[in-house]
Each structure stands twice: as structure tokens, then as C-alpha cells.
XYZ file of C-alpha atoms in Angstrom:
203
model
C -103.069 66.105 -130.857
C -105.891 64.063 -129.528
C -108.158 66.803 -128.931
C -108.337 67.775 -132.683
C -108.492 64.177 -134.009
C -112.139 63.791 -133.997
C -113.755 64.610 -137.296
C -115.038 68.080 -136.377
C -118.813 67.877 -137.440
C -121.919 68.662 -135.943
C -122.820 66.911 -132.631
C -126.461 66.386 -134.360
C -124.826 64.463 -137.278
C -121.198 63.871 -138.058
C -120.135 62.696 -141.515
C -122.105 59.387 -142.261
C -121.226 56.491 -144.492
C -121.325 57.080 -148.129
C -121.084 60.794 -147.946
C -118.807 63.405 -149.787
C -116.854 65.268 -147.573
C -114.597 68.399 -148.487
C -111.948 69.746 -146.232
C -110.456 73.305 -147.067
C -107.032 73.360 -145.235
C -105.304 70.410 -144.258
C -103.176 71.506 -141.370
C -103.069 70.158 -137.750
C -106.873 70.240 -137.641
C -107.724 69.536 -141.246
C -105.761 66.425 -141.499
C -107.692 64.975 -138.759
C -110.923 65.887 -140.288
C -109.977 63.497 -142.970
C -109.093 61.031 -140.871
C -112.274 61.404 -139.119
C -114.283 61.215 -142.462
C -112.514 58.243 -143.461
C -113.379 56.280 -139.954
C -116.924 57.408 -140.455
C -116.986 55.642 -144.135
C -117.186 58.683 -146.285
C -117.399 57.715 -149.964
C -115.207 60.820 -151.372
C -112.840 62.837 -149.176
C -111.795 65.696 -151.082
C -108.878 67.559 -149.472
C -108.105 71.467 -150.536
C -104.853 73.099 -149.511
C -102.091 74.783 -151.509
C -99.292 72.969 -149.892
C -98.570 69.761 -151.821
C -96.618 67.995 -149.139
C -99.794 68.150 -146.920
C -102.134 66.795 -149.503
C -99.583 63.646 -149.916
C -100.034 63.093 -146.289
C -103.877 63.659 -146.455
C -103.699 60.878 -149.486
C -102.026 58.696 -147.002
C -104.347 59.171 -144.255
C -107.796 58.937 -146.137
C -108.327 61.570 -148.762
C -109.518 60.032 -151.995
C -109.006 63.329 -154.120
C -106.617 66.188 -153.395
C -106.549 69.604 -155.199
C -104.153 72.896 -154.660
C -106.971 75.009 -155.987
C -110.395 75.241 -154.815
C -111.936 75.993 -158.482
C -110.754 72.553 -159.723
C -112.159 70.704 -156.289
C -115.381 72.388 -156.967
C -115.488 71.025 -160.600
C -114.582 67.964 -159.768
C -117.239 67.515 -156.866
C -119.889 68.668 -159.346
C -118.944 66.028 -161.768
C -118.210 63.297 -159.498
C -121.583 63.985 -157.719
C -123.682 64.288 -160.727
C -124.669 67.794 -159.495
C -125.700 66.910 -156.136
C -122.647 68.412 -154.738
C -120.874 67.622 -151.187
C -122.847 66.742 -148.067
C -120.298 68.143 -145.755
C -117.672 71.067 -146.060
C -115.124 71.541 -143.549
C -113.389 75.003 -142.971
C -110.041 74.438 -141.135
C -107.984 77.084 -142.678
C -105.919 79.258 -140.534
C -107.872 82.297 -140.962
C -111.374 82.242 -142.385
C -112.189 84.872 -144.985
C -115.252 85.424 -147.204
C -113.802 83.626 -150.246
C -113.019 80.447 -148.388
C -116.332 80.625 -146.635
C -118.249 81.024 -149.878
C -116.612 78.241 -151.359
C -117.319 75.962 -148.537
C -121.324 76.964 -148.680
C -121.553 76.791 -152.539
C -119.763 73.366 -152.698
C -122.755 71.869 -150.473
C -125.710 70.407 -151.938
C -129.323 70.191 -150.424
C -129.285 70.098 -146.891
C -125.555 70.364 -146.901
C -123.574 71.377 -143.563
C -120.769 73.669 -143.506
C -118.679 73.216 -140.475
C -116.400 76.149 -139.288
C -113.232 75.571 -137.147
C -111.264 78.882 -138.129
C -111.670 82.135 -136.590
C -112.169 85.256 -138.887
C -109.909 88.023 -139.480
C -109.448 90.262 -136.272
C -109.826 93.602 -138.004
C -112.710 92.283 -140.514
C -114.600 89.622 -138.617
C -117.682 89.981 -141.168
C -118.383 87.710 -143.837
C -121.386 88.349 -146.215
C -123.272 85.109 -147.736
C -126.162 84.990 -150.369
C -129.375 84.363 -148.474
C -131.318 82.835 -151.291
C -129.325 79.573 -151.775
C -128.835 78.949 -148.004
C -132.754 78.942 -147.684
C -133.585 77.166 -150.980
C -130.989 74.303 -150.192
C -131.603 74.269 -146.493
C -127.949 74.573 -145.874
C -126.680 74.591 -142.475
C -123.628 76.479 -140.930
C -122.050 75.319 -137.732
C -119.120 76.468 -135.611
C -117.224 73.498 -133.869
C -114.629 73.685 -130.920
C -112.161 71.134 -130.426
C -113.911 68.739 -132.595
C -117.293 68.980 -130.655
C -116.029 66.340 -128.311
C -116.701 65.222 -124.957
C -113.175 64.787 -123.606
C -113.896 62.442 -120.815
C -115.339 59.979 -123.290
C -113.784 60.933 -126.653
C -109.967 61.091 -125.738
C -110.036 57.380 -124.267
C -112.035 56.246 -127.518
C -109.611 58.008 -129.715
C -106.829 56.535 -127.871
C -108.192 53.046 -128.436
C -108.387 53.652 -132.051
C -104.704 54.929 -132.362
C -103.719 51.649 -130.390
C -105.745 49.639 -133.230
C -104.466 51.593 -135.916
C -107.217 53.110 -137.174
C -106.145 56.806 -136.728
C -102.372 58.205 -137.176
C -100.812 60.333 -134.689
C -97.085 59.568 -135.048
C -97.032 60.557 -138.850
C -98.577 63.785 -138.111
C -95.381 65.090 -136.385
C -93.113 66.697 -139.183
C -90.877 68.484 -136.780
C -89.626 68.596 -133.176
C -88.564 71.907 -131.633
C -86.635 72.331 -128.209
C -88.382 74.939 -126.019
C -85.582 77.648 -126.970
C -86.971 77.164 -130.527
C -90.501 78.327 -129.739
C -90.498 81.406 -131.721
C -89.140 79.439 -134.818
C -92.029 76.839 -134.331
C -94.517 79.676 -134.177
C -93.022 81.045 -137.554
C -93.145 77.813 -139.218
C -96.593 77.323 -138.307
C -97.715 80.804 -139.481
C -95.698 80.005 -142.882
C -97.339 76.581 -143.362
C -94.277 74.571 -143.077
C -95.408 72.166 -140.663
C -98.360 69.468 -140.137
C -97.622 69.414 -136.586
C -94.777 70.744 -134.589
C -94.294 69.669 -131.366
C -92.308 71.409 -128.629
C -90.130 69.230 -126.436
C -88.681 69.978 -122.965
C -85.701 67.597 -122.915
C -84.506 69.029 -119.639
């Protein structure tokens, strides 16, 4: 849980105070991207997910606006930023595809950053993007693994933030499973039923 708590932004420049951040997919990683953006002082944190209970938790942990529909989120960002668009789009969906990727690219403005933590489809890993807007808007796309963190430094820092109440962890656990329920836990993960399922070996 700690390893995915850091805002998964660029090592060169994470989300900064006053920025507009859009998070696609509010699961175990996405909810912590929301928390990270809040800790960084983002002005607008827009969470997009089809599952309502995940958006409800996102609102509790820092999202300023939530949407079940990506098109509605895009329209809101256009209007609320007067056409400037988002500074950062973070893709933490279960499986990355061309639709989500293009949504993330198109919602970012000049010098916007698109951060990917999601893997593509195993049988169709290629995603086509329009080259012109990437060049004209100077957008950047970066893959990030484990929040782009240095575990020796960042995990103790995140634990300090947890003890200070700046980030939440206990609230992320939606169900606990016994070891013999591991298959059920994986199925619930695939079905989007949990924010964070935890396997407890009680023996």
C-alpha cells in the first residue's frame, strides 16, 4: 500500500501547487494519485471512474470534482480552466487502451504531462496517437513504475505523512481476505469491487 501512495508524476516535475490534475481510474493506485496531488497543492483534482463508490472515496481524500464519464470530465476541464486544459493527466486504469490514452493526451494543455502506470493489452499493445498536437502543445508522455520513488527515502517519508494524518491508508481497505480466499480476491479485483483488498494470513 505504501509503495503506490506517492503521486506517480515525473521524477523531473511532480504535480505542483495550483495545477489541474486529472486521474483516470480510481483504484488502488489512482486513489493515491489523488492523495499525492492534494498533498502537492493542486488546485483542481478531477477523478474519472465508472464506479461511484470509488469516486465517493476520492472526494473524501482530495478530489475536487468527480465524473463517471470521461467526456463530461473533459468538458468541465475546458470550462473551468478557460480552455487552458489540465497540467497533468494520470492514467491508472486497469488496462490501458487507445481510448483512455487519447482522452488523457487531449485533456492536457500546453506542455502538459501524461503519466502512465497502466499496462497495455497483451494481445494488442500498440496505441496510435496524433503526432501534430503532441508537437504543437509540447506534451510529454511518461511511464512510471511504483510512483517513481526511491524506497529507502520515500517509504519512511510516506509513513511520516501517514502518522501526521496527511495521507490515509486504513480507509483504502474495502475488504480483507483469508489466504484460502485468494481467488475470490483476484476476481473482485478484476470486477472492480474493491478499492484495496488485503490478504490476511491468520495462522
